[in-house]
Amino acid sequence: MPTASPKKSYEWLQFVLFVGTYALLNYGYLKIPDELFIKTLYYHGVVAVCADAINQFAPLEQVVGYQNHLLSTKADLEIVRGCDGVGVLLLLLSAIIAFPANLKRKLLGLVLGISLLYAINLLRIGMLYFVVAYYRDWFLLTHTYVAPTLLVLLACLYFAWWAFGSLAGDNHAPA
């Protein structure tokens, strides 16, 4: 009976590590109570930051943050689970963890990836505020298709950049 080559076994192990890591991270994400998200994590991590940024660049908007809402006289944008960019973040983290690179390179990839996606997500939410405020008819298209596609594309580009940089050195498992 033929056995799998060591390379094939290693590839399967990477795949299982990727899927397992994603499942575990997603399980943990779903176990966080909604109230903690709404009153603490979304408010301090997203809403207050976006409101301050919008008011800095467009002071006439007079946006305030309340729990998981960006509010003004023109818009009420609610940030909810599933529309917070975490799904893409978890995929990126899982891919980096499963990729054959040394620990230092993985930690660097995780820190840079989290920072990049956080910044991009804040820009996405700020942009969605302006879409709701001024182009309400475009919200569904922008929120459902354009913004998520761009977020996934940018995460993939970051991963490719990071992964090729990891392979440039002698950090990967033997082929």
Tab-separated table of N, CA and C in Angstrom:
chain	number	residue	atom	x	y	z
A	1	MET	N	0.842	-1.176	0.000
A	1	MET	CA	0.000	0.000	0.000
A	1	MET	C	0.889	1.241	0.000
A	2	PRO	N	0.664	2.148	-0.967
A	2	PRO	CA	1.515	3.340	-1.025
A	2	PRO	C	1.235	4.276	0.148
A	3	THR	N	2.278	4.914	0.620
A	3	THR	CA	2.130	5.883	1.709
A	3	THR	C	2.357	7.282	1.155
A	4	ALA	N	1.837	8.249	1.854
A	4	ALA	CA	1.989	9.637	1.436
A	4	ALA	C	3.435	10.069	1.624
A	5	SER	N	3.906	10.886	0.696
A	5	SER	CA	5.262	11.406	0.823
A	5	SER	C	5.317	12.357	2.015
A	6	PRO	N	6.520	12.561	2.575
A	6	PRO	CA	6.635	13.492	3.704
A	6	PRO	C	6.127	14.893	3.353
A	7	LYS	N	6.354	15.313	2.087
A	7	LYS	CA	5.889	16.640	1.685
A	7	LYS	C	4.367	16.705	1.718
A	8	LYS	N	3.703	15.676	1.203
A	8	LYS	CA	2.236	15.649	1.212
A	8	LYS	C	1.707	15.636	2.643
A	9	SER	N	2.330	14.861	3.511
A	9	SER	CA	1.901	14.819	4.909
A	9	SER	C	2.046	16.191	5.554
A	10	TYR	N	3.149	16.876	5.235
A	10	TYR	CA	3.385	18.202	5.790
A	10	TYR	C	2.335	19.190	5.289
A	11	GLU	N	1.977	19.090	4.008
A	11	GLU	CA	0.954	19.979	3.450
A	11	GLU	C	-0.391	19.743	4.125
A	12	TRP	N	-0.720	18.480	4.374
A	12	TRP	CA	-1.978	18.180	5.066
A	12	TRP	C	-1.947	18.721	6.490
A	13	LEU	N	-0.807	18.605	7.130
A	13	LEU	CA	-0.672	19.129	8.489
A	13	LEU	C	-0.878	20.648	8.502
A	14	GLN	N	-0.308	21.335	7.519
A	14	GLN	CA	-0.510	22.783	7.423
A	14	GLN	C	-1.985	23.112	7.222
A	15	PHE	N	-2.643	22.353	6.348
A	15	PHE	CA	-4.061	22.584	6.086
A	15	PHE	C	-4.883	22.368	7.353
A	16	VAL	N	-4.624	21.280	8.053
A	16	VAL	CA	-5.351	20.981	9.292
A	16	VAL	C	-5.065	22.060	10.338
A	17	LEU	N	-3.820	22.515	10.423
A	17	LEU	CA	-3.468	23.585	11.360
A	17	LEU	C	-4.214	24.876	11.007
A	18	PHE	N	-4.293	25.200	9.717
A	18	PHE	CA	-5.015	26.399	9.281
A	18	PHE	C	-6.494	26.314	9.656
A	19	VAL	N	-7.142	25.219	9.275
A	19	VAL	CA	-8.576	25.062	9.546
A	19	VAL	C	-8.833	25.001	11.054
A	20	GLY	N	-8.003	24.247	11.771
A	20	GLY	CA	-8.169	24.127	13.219
A	20	GLY	C	-7.980	25.454	13.933
A	21	THR	N	-6.975	26.212	13.520
A	21	THR	CA	-6.729	27.524	14.124
A	21	THR	C	-7.901	28.459	13.863
A	22	TYR	N	-8.375	28.468	12.613
A	22	TYR	CA	-9.518	29.327	12.286
A	22	TYR	C	-10.744	28.931	13.105
A	23	ALA	N	-11.016	27.635	13.188
A	23	ALA	CA	-12.187	27.164	13.942
A	23	ALA	C	-12.074	27.554	15.416
A	24	LEU	N	-10.898	27.390	15.989
A	24	LEU	CA	-10.689	27.727	17.397
A	24	LEU	C	-10.830	29.236	17.640
A	25	LEU	N	-10.216	30.039	16.785
A	25	LEU	CA	-10.326	31.494	16.934
A	25	LEU	C	-11.770	31.962	16.748
A	26	ASN	N	-12.448	31.404	15.755
A	26	ASN	CA	-13.838	31.793	15.505
A	26	ASN	C	-14.737	31.366	16.665
A	27	TYR	N	-14.478	30.193	17.211
A	27	TYR	CA	-15.241	29.723	18.373
A	27	TYR	C	-15.065	30.702	19.541
A	28	GLY	N	-13.825	31.096	19.791
A	28	GLY	CA	-13.558	32.063	20.858
A	28	GLY	C	-14.242	33.395	20.604
A	29	TYR	N	-14.209	33.846	19.364
A	29	TYR	CA	-14.865	35.103	18.986
A	29	TYR	C	-16.365	35.032	19.246
A	30	LEU	N	-16.975	33.917	18.883
A	30	LEU	CA	-18.423	33.768	19.065
A	30	LEU	C	-18.815	33.597	20.532
A	31	LYS	N	-17.875	33.203	21.379
A	31	LYS	CA	-18.156	33.031	22.807
A	31	LYS	C	-18.101	34.342	23.589
A	32	ILE	N	-17.554	35.382	22.997
A	32	ILE	CA	-17.510	36.676	23.681
A	32	ILE	C	-18.932	37.226	23.726
A	33	PRO	N	-19.426	37.584	24.897
A	33	PRO	CA	-20.807	38.078	25.007
A	33	PRO	C	-21.036	39.355	24.186
A	34	ASP	N	-22.216	39.441	23.571
A	34	ASP	CA	-22.561	40.616	22.764
A	34	ASP	C	-22.456	41.908	23.564
A	35	GLU	N	-22.874	41.873	24.819
A	35	GLU	CA	-22.838	43.082	25.648
A	35	GLU	C	-21.410	43.611	25.800
A	36	LEU	N	-20.439	42.706	25.934
A	36	LEU	CA	-19.039	43.120	26.026
A	36	LEU	C	-18.601	43.784	24.725
A	37	PHE	N	-19.014	43.214	23.595
A	37	PHE	CA	-18.690	43.832	22.311
A	37	PHE	C	-19.285	45.225	22.211
A	38	ILE	N	-20.589	45.319	22.458
A	38	ILE	CA	-21.317	46.565	22.236
A	38	ILE	C	-20.834	47.683	23.148
A	39	LYS	N	-20.728	47.414	24.426
A	39	LYS	CA	-20.424	48.474	25.391
A	39	LYS	C	-18.937	48.749	25.566
A	40	THR	N	-18.105	47.782	25.249
A	40	THR	CA	-16.688	47.968	25.523
A	40	THR	C	-15.826	47.877	24.272
A	41	LEU	N	-15.776	46.704	23.664
A	41	LEU	CA	-14.836	46.483	22.566
A	41	LEU	C	-15.147	47.346	21.350
A	42	TYR	N	-16.385	47.313	20.881
A	42	TYR	CA	-16.736	48.130	19.718
A	42	TYR	C	-16.628	49.611	20.036
A	43	TYR	N	-17.110	49.994	21.218
A	43	TYR	CA	-17.080	51.420	21.542
A	43	TYR	C	-15.641	51.936	21.606
A	44	HIS	N	-14.821	51.334	22.456
A	44	HIS	CA	-13.461	51.843	22.653
A	44	HIS	C	-12.533	51.526	21.486
A	45	GLY	N	-12.728	50.379	20.860
A	45	GLY	CA	-11.812	49.964	19.801
A	45	GLY	C	-12.153	50.472	18.421
A	46	VAL	N	-13.418	50.812	18.193
A	46	VAL	CA	-13.833	51.203	16.845
A	46	VAL	C	-14.609	52.521	16.845
A	47	VAL	N	-15.714	52.552	17.543
A	47	VAL	CA	-16.648	53.680	17.455
A	47	VAL	C	-16.001	54.989	17.902
A	48	ALA	N	-15.401	55.021	19.073
A	48	ALA	CA	-14.795	56.264	19.570
A	48	ALA	C	-13.655	56.717	18.660
A	49	VAL	N	-12.863	55.771	18.177
A	49	VAL	CA	-11.745	56.103	17.292
A	49	VAL	C	-12.261	56.684	15.976
A	50	CYS	N	-13.261	56.026	15.385
A	50	CYS	CA	-13.832	56.515	14.118
A	50	CYS	C	-14.514	57.868	14.299
A	51	ALA	N	-15.263	58.030	15.374
A	51	ALA	CA	-15.934	59.315	15.621
A	51	ALA	C	-14.906	60.437	15.741
A	52	ASP	N	-13.840	60.197	16.487
A	52	ASP	CA	-12.788	61.211	16.630
A	52	ASP	C	-12.135	61.524	15.287
A	53	ALA	N	-11.847	60.488	14.499
A	53	ALA	CA	-11.208	60.695	13.193
A	53	ALA	C	-12.126	61.467	12.250
A	54	ILE	N	-13.393	61.086	12.202
A	54	ILE	CA	-14.343	61.790	11.334
A	54	ILE	C	-14.453	63.247	11.759
A	55	ASN	N	-14.572	63.493	13.043
A	55	ASN	CA	-14.685	64.872	13.532
A	55	ASN	C	-13.410	65.678	13.294
A	56	GLN	N	-12.276	65.013	13.298
A	56	GLN	CA	-11.008	65.689	13.022
A	56	GLN	C	-10.947	66.147	11.563
A	57	PHE	N	-11.362	65.265	10.640
A	57	PHE	CA	-11.259	65.565	9.213
A	57	PHE	C	-12.498	66.256	8.645
A	58	ALA	N	-13.634	66.100	9.305
A	58	ALA	CA	-14.880	66.728	8.841
A	58	ALA	C	-15.650	67.231	10.062
A	59	PRO	N	-15.183	68.323	10.673
A	59	PRO	CA	-15.763	68.773	11.940
A	59	PRO	C	-17.251	69.112	11.877
A	60	LEU	N	-17.761	69.441	10.711
A	60	LEU	CA	-19.183	69.769	10.600
A	60	LEU	C	-20.081	68.539	10.751
A	61	GLU	N	-19.505	67.356	10.665
A	61	GLU	CA	-20.298	66.132	10.829
A	61	GLU	C	-20.798	65.981	12.264
A	62	GLN	N	-20.023	66.411	13.220
A	62	GLN	CA	-20.374	66.312	14.642
A	62	GLN	C	-20.852	64.900	15.005
A	63	VAL	N	-20.013	63.927	14.705
A	63	VAL	CA	-20.324	62.523	14.980
A	63	VAL	C	-20.047	62.220	16.443
A	64	VAL	N	-20.941	61.480	17.058
A	64	VAL	CA	-20.721	60.986	18.417
A	64	VAL	C	-20.807	59.465	18.383
A	65	GLY	N	-20.103	58.861	19.290
A	65	GLY	CA	-20.173	57.416	19.424
A	65	GLY	C	-21.014	57.044	20.619
A	66	TYR	N	-21.874	56.081	20.420
A	66	TYR	CA	-22.661	55.557	21.534
A	66	TYR	C	-22.705	54.047	21.390
A	67	GLN	N	-22.122	53.355	22.348
A	67	GLN	CA	-22.021	51.897	22.335
A	67	GLN	C	-21.451	51.440	20.995
A	68	ASN	N	-22.256	50.823	20.132
A	68	ASN	CA	-21.743	50.342	18.850
A	68	ASN	C	-22.293	51.156	17.673
A	69	HIS	N	-22.624	52.418	17.917
A	69	HIS	CA	-23.193	53.292	16.885
A	69	HIS	C	-22.334	54.528	16.660
A	70	LEU	N	-22.194	54.899	15.390
A	70	LEU	CA	-21.683	56.210	15.009
A	70	LEU	C	-22.910	57.039	14.663
A	71	LEU	N	-23.133	58.110	15.411
A	71	LEU	CA	-24.364	58.892	15.273
A	71	LEU	C	-24.076	60.336	14.891
A	72	SER	N	-24.924	60.855	14.021
A	72	SER	CA	-24.934	62.280	13.700
A	72	SER	C	-26.344	62.616	13.238
A	73	THR	N	-26.561	63.867	12.900
A	73	THR	CA	-27.884	64.235	12.385
A	73	THR	C	-28.124	63.631	11.005
A	74	LYS	N	-27.065	63.169	10.352
A	74	LYS	CA	-27.186	62.622	8.999
A	74	LYS	C	-27.183	61.103	8.945
A	75	ALA	N	-26.683	60.439	9.992
A	75	ALA	CA	-26.510	58.987	9.890
A	75	ALA	C	-26.504	58.316	11.250
A	76	ASP	N	-26.837	57.045	11.218
A	76	ASP	CA	-26.701	56.147	12.373
A	76	ASP	C	-26.119	54.855	11.828
A	77	LEU	N	-24.819	54.693	11.997
A	77	LEU	CA	-24.137	53.487	11.526
A	77	LEU	C	-23.903	52.574	12.714
A	78	GLU	N	-24.455	51.378	12.653
A	78	GLU	CA	-24.318	50.400	13.730
A	78	GLU	C	-23.271	49.364	13.338
A	79	ILE	N	-22.306	49.129	14.212
A	79	ILE	CA	-21.294	48.100	14.001
A	79	ILE	C	-21.754	46.861	14.754
A	80	VAL	N	-21.888	45.754	14.035
A	80	VAL	CA	-22.382	44.520	14.637
A	80	VAL	C	-21.424	43.374	14.336
A	81	ARG	N	-21.576	42.316	15.099
A	81	ARG	CA	-20.783	41.106	14.908
A	81	ARG	C	-21.040	40.583	13.490
A	82	GLY	N	-19.980	40.238	12.812
A	82	GLY	CA	-20.100	39.768	11.442
A	82	GLY	C	-19.825	40.867	10.429
A	83	CYS	N	-19.982	42.097	10.851
A	83	CYS	CA	-19.689	43.249	9.985
A	83	CYS	C	-18.562	44.076	10.592
A	84	ASP	N	-17.746	43.434	11.390
A	84	ASP	CA	-16.693	44.147	12.111
A	84	ASP	C	-15.292	43.864	11.576
A	85	GLY	N	-15.185	43.070	10.514
A	85	GLY	CA	-13.886	42.765	9.930
A	85	GLY	C	-13.137	41.650	10.626
A	86	VAL	N	-13.693	41.082	11.675
A	86	VAL	CA	-12.988	40.050	12.441
A	86	VAL	C	-12.822	38.765	11.630
A	87	GLY	N	-13.798	38.426	10.793
A	87	GLY	CA	-13.694	37.205	9.989
A	87	GLY	C	-12.449	37.195	9.122
A	88	VAL	N	-12.169	38.306	8.460
A	88	VAL	CA	-10.979	38.415	7.618
A	88	VAL	C	-9.725	38.361	8.487
A	89	LEU	N	-9.753	39.018	9.624
A	89	LEU	CA	-8.618	38.996	10.544
A	89	LEU	C	-8.307	37.570	10.995
A	90	LEU	N	-9.333	36.809	11.346
A	90	LEU	CA	-9.118	35.436	11.800
A	90	LEU	C	-8.547	34.561	10.692
A	91	LEU	N	-8.989	34.765	9.454
A	91	LEU	CA	-8.420	34.021	8.323
A	91	LEU	C	-6.941	34.351	8.153
A	92	LEU	N	-6.602	35.632	8.236
A	92	LEU	CA	-5.205	36.037	8.096
A	92	LEU	C	-4.348	35.463	9.223
A	93	LEU	N	-4.820	35.564	10.456
A	93	LEU	CA	-4.063	35.020	11.589
A	93	LEU	C	-3.855	33.523	11.428
A	94	SER	N	-4.883	32.812	11.007
A	94	SER	CA	-4.791	31.363	10.820
A	94	SER	C	-3.790	31.019	9.726
A	95	ALA	N	-3.801	31.778	8.640
A	95	ALA	CA	-2.866	31.527	7.542
A	95	ALA	C	-1.427	31.751	7.991
A	96	ILE	N	-1.184	32.807	8.744
A	96	ILE	CA	0.172	33.087	9.224
A	96	ILE	C	0.631	32.007	10.196
A	97	ILE	N	-0.238	31.605	11.100
A	97	ILE	CA	0.124	30.573	12.075
A	97	ILE	C	0.437	29.253	11.382
A	98	ALA	N	-0.321	28.912	10.339
A	98	ALA	CA	-0.122	27.631	9.653
A	98	ALA	C	1.041	27.656	8.666
A	99	PHE	N	1.504	28.823	8.300
A	99	PHE	CA	2.563	28.936	7.293
A	99	PHE	C	3.908	28.500	7.880
A	100	PRO	N	4.711	27.798	7.082
A	100	PRO	CA	6.002	27.318	7.598
A	100	PRO	C	7.060	28.425	7.666
A	101	ALA	N	7.034	29.179	8.734
A	101	ALA	CA	8.033	30.221	8.982
A	101	ALA	C	8.464	30.098	10.440
A	102	ASN	N	9.605	30.698	10.755
A	102	ASN	CA	10.061	30.612	12.146
A	102	ASN	C	9.189	31.491	13.050
A	103	LEU	N	9.300	31.282	14.344
A	103	LEU	CA	8.437	31.955	15.314
A	103	LEU	C	8.579	33.475	15.254
A	104	LYS	N	9.798	33.975	15.133
A	104	LYS	CA	10.017	35.422	15.078
A	104	LYS	C	9.300	36.020	13.870
A	105	ARG	N	9.418	35.358	12.741
A	105	ARG	CA	8.769	35.842	11.509
A	105	ARG	C	7.243	35.792	11.653
A	106	LYS	N	6.735	34.724	12.272
A	106	LYS	CA	5.286	34.612	12.480
A	106	LYS	C	4.781	35.721	13.401
A	107	LEU	N	5.491	35.967	14.494
A	107	LEU	CA	5.075	37.027	15.420
A	107	LEU	C	5.071	38.389	14.738
A	108	LEU	N	6.090	38.651	13.936
A	108	LEU	CA	6.140	39.899	13.181
A	108	LEU	C	4.955	39.979	12.214
A	109	GLY	N	4.680	38.876	11.526
A	109	GLY	CA	3.543	38.834	10.602
A	109	GLY	C	2.223	39.057	11.306
A	110	LEU	N	2.073	38.478	12.493
A	110	LEU	CA	0.838	38.653	13.259
A	110	LEU	C	0.660	40.096	13.713
A	111	VAL	N	1.712	40.689	14.260
A	111	VAL	CA	1.625	42.071	14.756
A	111	VAL	C	1.343	43.039	13.606
A	112	LEU	N	2.086	42.898	12.514
A	112	LEU	CA	1.867	43.788	11.372
A	112	LEU	C	0.501	43.555	10.739
A	113	GLY	N	0.095	42.297	10.627
A	113	GLY	CA	-1.199	41.974	10.025
A	113	GLY	C	-2.364	42.503	10.840
A	114	ILE	N	-2.302	42.317	12.151
A	114	ILE	CA	-3.363	42.839	13.024
A	114	ILE	C	-3.425	44.361	12.912
A	115	SER	N	-2.269	45.013	12.954
A	115	SER	CA	-2.227	46.480	12.868
A	115	SER	C	-2.775	46.973	11.535
A	116	LEU	N	-2.360	46.332	10.453
A	116	LEU	CA	-2.814	46.732	9.124
A	116	LEU	C	-4.317	46.555	8.973
A	117	LEU	N	-4.836	45.396	9.337
A	117	LEU	CA	-6.271	45.161	9.186
A	117	LEU	C	-7.091	46.047	10.117
A	118	TYR	N	-6.582	46.330	11.290
A	118	TYR	CA	-7.281	47.243	12.200
A	118	TYR	C	-7.398	48.631	11.560
A	119	ALA	N	-6.287	49.127	11.023
A	119	ALA	CA	-6.300	50.449	10.389
A	119	ALA	C	-7.220	50.463	9.167
A	120	ILE	N	-7.136	49.433	8.339
A	120	ILE	CA	-7.994	49.356	7.154
A	120	ILE	C	-9.456	49.268	7.569
A	121	ASN	N	-9.743	48.519	8.608
A	121	ASN	CA	-11.123	48.382	9.065
A	121	ASN	C	-11.668	49.709	9.600
A	122	LEU	N	-10.839	50.468	10.290
A	122	LEU	CA	-11.276	51.792	10.747
A	122	LEU	C	-11.592	52.698	9.553
A	123	LEU	N	-10.751	52.639	8.522
A	123	LEU	CA	-11.024	53.411	7.306
A	123	LEU	C	-12.316	52.944	6.646
A	124	ARG	N	-12.524	51.635	6.606
A	124	ARG	CA	-13.739	51.068	6.011
A	124	ARG	C	-14.979	51.571	6.754
A	125	ILE	N	-14.944	51.535	8.068
A	125	ILE	CA	-16.098	51.965	8.857
A	125	ILE	C	-16.320	53.471	8.703
A	126	GLY	N	-15.246	54.242	8.691
A	126	GLY	CA	-15.380	55.678	8.444
A	126	GLY	C	-15.987	55.962	7.081
A	127	MET	N	-15.546	55.213	6.070
A	127	MET	CA	-16.103	55.374	4.733
A	127	MET	C	-17.583	54.990	4.713
A	128	LEU	N	-17.929	53.913	5.409
A	128	LEU	CA	-19.335	53.493	5.455
A	128	LEU	C	-20.207	54.550	6.133
A	129	TYR	N	-19.662	55.244	7.118
A	129	TYR	CA	-20.416	56.335	7.738
A	129	TYR	C	-20.795	57.372	6.677
A	130	PHE	N	-19.813	57.777	5.865
A	130	PHE	CA	-20.088	58.792	4.848
A	130	PHE	C	-21.036	58.276	3.769
A	131	VAL	N	-20.958	57.005	3.452
A	131	VAL	CA	-21.909	56.424	2.493
A	131	VAL	C	-23.324	56.497	3.060
A	132	VAL	N	-23.496	56.119	4.324
A	132	VAL	CA	-24.822	56.193	4.955
A	132	VAL	C	-25.303	57.644	5.007
A	133	ALA	N	-24.414	58.556	5.331
A	133	ALA	CA	-24.797	59.959	5.495
A	133	ALA	C	-25.140	60.648	4.174
A	134	TYR	N	-24.422	60.313	3.102
A	134	TYR	CA	-24.566	61.086	1.869
A	134	TYR	C	-24.994	60.285	0.639
A	135	TYR	N	-24.803	58.989	0.658
A	135	TYR	CA	-25.143	58.149	-0.503
A	135	TYR	C	-25.867	56.896	-0.028
A	136	ARG	N	-26.919	57.076	0.709
A	136	ARG	CA	-27.634	55.972	1.361
A	136	ARG	C	-27.983	54.837	0.391
A	137	ASP	N	-28.315	55.175	-0.849
A	137	ASP	CA	-28.667	54.144	-1.831
A	137	ASP	C	-27.486	53.233	-2.162
A	138	TRP	N	-26.286	53.675	-1.913
A	138	TRP	CA	-25.093	52.880	-2.210
A	138	TRP	C	-24.661	52.005	-1.038
A	139	PHE	N	-25.313	52.164	0.105
A	139	PHE	CA	-24.851	51.465	1.307
A	139	PHE	C	-24.848	49.950	1.143
A	140	LEU	N	-25.931	49.377	0.678
A	140	LEU	CA	-26.010	47.918	0.571
A	140	LEU	C	-24.900	47.372	-0.318
A	141	LEU	N	-24.706	47.967	-1.479
A	141	LEU	CA	-23.648	47.530	-2.390
A	141	LEU	C	-22.275	47.694	-1.743
A	142	THR	N	-22.036	48.848	-1.163
A	142	THR	CA	-20.727	49.135	-0.563
A	142	THR	C	-20.453	48.242	0.638
A	143	HIS	N	-21.436	48.104	1.513
A	143	HIS	CA	-21.266	47.332	2.737
A	143	HIS	C	-21.193	45.835	2.474
A	144	THR	N	-21.993	45.346	1.531
A	144	THR	CA	-22.097	43.907	1.302
A	144	THR	C	-21.041	43.377	0.344
A	145	TYR	N	-20.659	44.165	-0.654
A	145	TYR	CA	-19.767	43.648	-1.692
A	145	TYR	C	-18.435	44.379	-1.797
A	146	VAL	N	-18.471	45.677	-1.962
A	146	VAL	CA	-17.247	46.418	-2.256
A	146	VAL	C	-16.276	46.409	-1.075
A	147	ALA	N	-16.719	46.855	0.084
A	147	ALA	CA	-15.822	46.953	1.247
A	147	ALA	C	-15.286	45.590	1.692
A	148	PRO	N	-16.133	44.545	1.812
A	148	PRO	CA	-15.584	43.246	2.217
A	148	PRO	C	-14.601	42.672	1.199
A	149	THR	N	-14.891	42.861	-0.086
A	149	THR	CA	-13.984	42.360	-1.119
A	149	THR	C	-12.633	43.050	-1.020
A	150	LEU	N	-12.650	44.358	-0.835
A	150	LEU	CA	-11.389	45.090	-0.680
A	150	LEU	C	-10.634	44.646	0.569
A	151	LEU	N	-11.342	44.415	1.657
A	151	LEU	CA	-10.706	43.969	2.898
A	151	LEU	C	-10.036	42.605	2.702
A	152	VAL	N	-10.739	41.682	2.060
A	152	VAL	CA	-10.173	40.355	1.787
A	152	VAL	C	-8.984	40.472	0.838
A	153	LEU	N	-9.122	41.261	-0.214
A	153	LEU	CA	-8.041	41.440	-1.180
A	153	LEU	C	-6.794	42.014	-0.514
A	154	LEU	N	-6.963	43.031	0.307
A	154	LEU	CA	-5.811	43.625	0.991
A	154	LEU	C	-5.176	42.651	1.979
A	155	ALA	N	-5.985	41.853	2.660
A	155	ALA	CA	-5.442	40.837	3.571
A	155	ALA	C	-4.654	39.792	2.783
A	156	CYS	N	-5.166	39.385	1.625
A	156	CYS	CA	-4.457	38.413	0.780
A	156	CYS	C	-3.138	38.983	0.265
A	157	LEU	N	-3.168	40.232	-0.163
A	157	LEU	CA	-1.934	40.873	-0.631
A	157	LEU	C	-0.909	40.975	0.493
A	158	TYR	N	-1.362	41.341	1.683
A	158	TYR	CA	-0.446	41.395	2.824
A	158	TYR	C	0.138	40.015	3.094
A	159	PHE	N	-0.717	38.978	3.118
A	159	PHE	CA	-0.228	37.627	3.385
A	159	PHE	C	0.787	37.203	2.328
A	160	ALA	N	0.503	37.471	1.058
A	160	ALA	CA	1.437	37.098	-0.009
A	160	ALA	C	2.773	37.816	0.182
A	161	TRP	N	2.724	39.105	0.498
A	161	TRP	CA	3.948	39.866	0.740
A	161	TRP	C	4.722	39.272	1.910
A	162	TRP	N	4.009	38.996	2.997
A	162	TRP	CA	4.654	38.435	4.182
A	162	TRP	C	5.204	37.035	3.899
A	163	ALA	N	4.424	36.202	3.236
A	163	ALA	CA	4.836	34.820	2.970
A	163	ALA	C	6.045	34.773	2.045
A	164	PHE	N	6.053	35.582	0.985
A	164	PHE	CA	7.208	35.591	0.090
A	164	PHE	C	8.438	36.118	0.807
A	165	GLY	N	8.265	37.059	1.707
A	165	GLY	CA	9.381	37.527	2.522
A	165	GLY	C	9.891	36.441	3.448
A	166	SER	N	8.983	35.600	3.940
A	166	SER	CA	9.379	34.487	4.808
A	166	SER	C	10.150	33.442	4.029
A	167	LEU	N	9.767	33.231	2.776
A	167	LEU	CA	10.436	32.227	1.956
A	167	LEU	C	11.778	32.706	1.433
A	168	ALA	N	11.993	34.019	1.432
A	168	ALA	CA	13.244	34.563	0.926
A	168	ALA	C	14.424	34.139	1.795
A	169	GLY	N	14.169	34.005	3.087
A	169	GLY	CA	15.214	33.537	3.991
A	169	GLY	C	15.175	32.022	4.074
A	170	ASP	N	15.833	31.482	5.041
A	170	ASP	CA	15.849	30.034	5.221
A	170	ASP	C	14.917	29.670	6.364
A	171	ASN	N	13.720	30.271	6.374
A	171	ASN	CA	12.794	30.122	7.487
A	171	ASN	C	11.765	29.032	7.291
A	172	HIS	N	11.682	28.456	6.113
A	172	HIS	CA	10.587	27.543	5.822
A	172	HIS	C	11.026	26.087	5.902
A	173	ALA	N	10.026	25.248	5.984
A	173	ALA	CA	10.292	23.809	6.039
A	173	ALA	C	10.851	23.349	4.700
A	174	PRO	N	11.614	22.277	4.705
A	174	PRO	CA	12.168	21.790	3.447
A	174	PRO	C	11.067	21.347	2.494
A	175	ALA	N	11.317	21.557	1.221
A	175	ALA	CA	10.332	21.168	0.194
A	175	ALA	C	10.369	19.682	-0.068
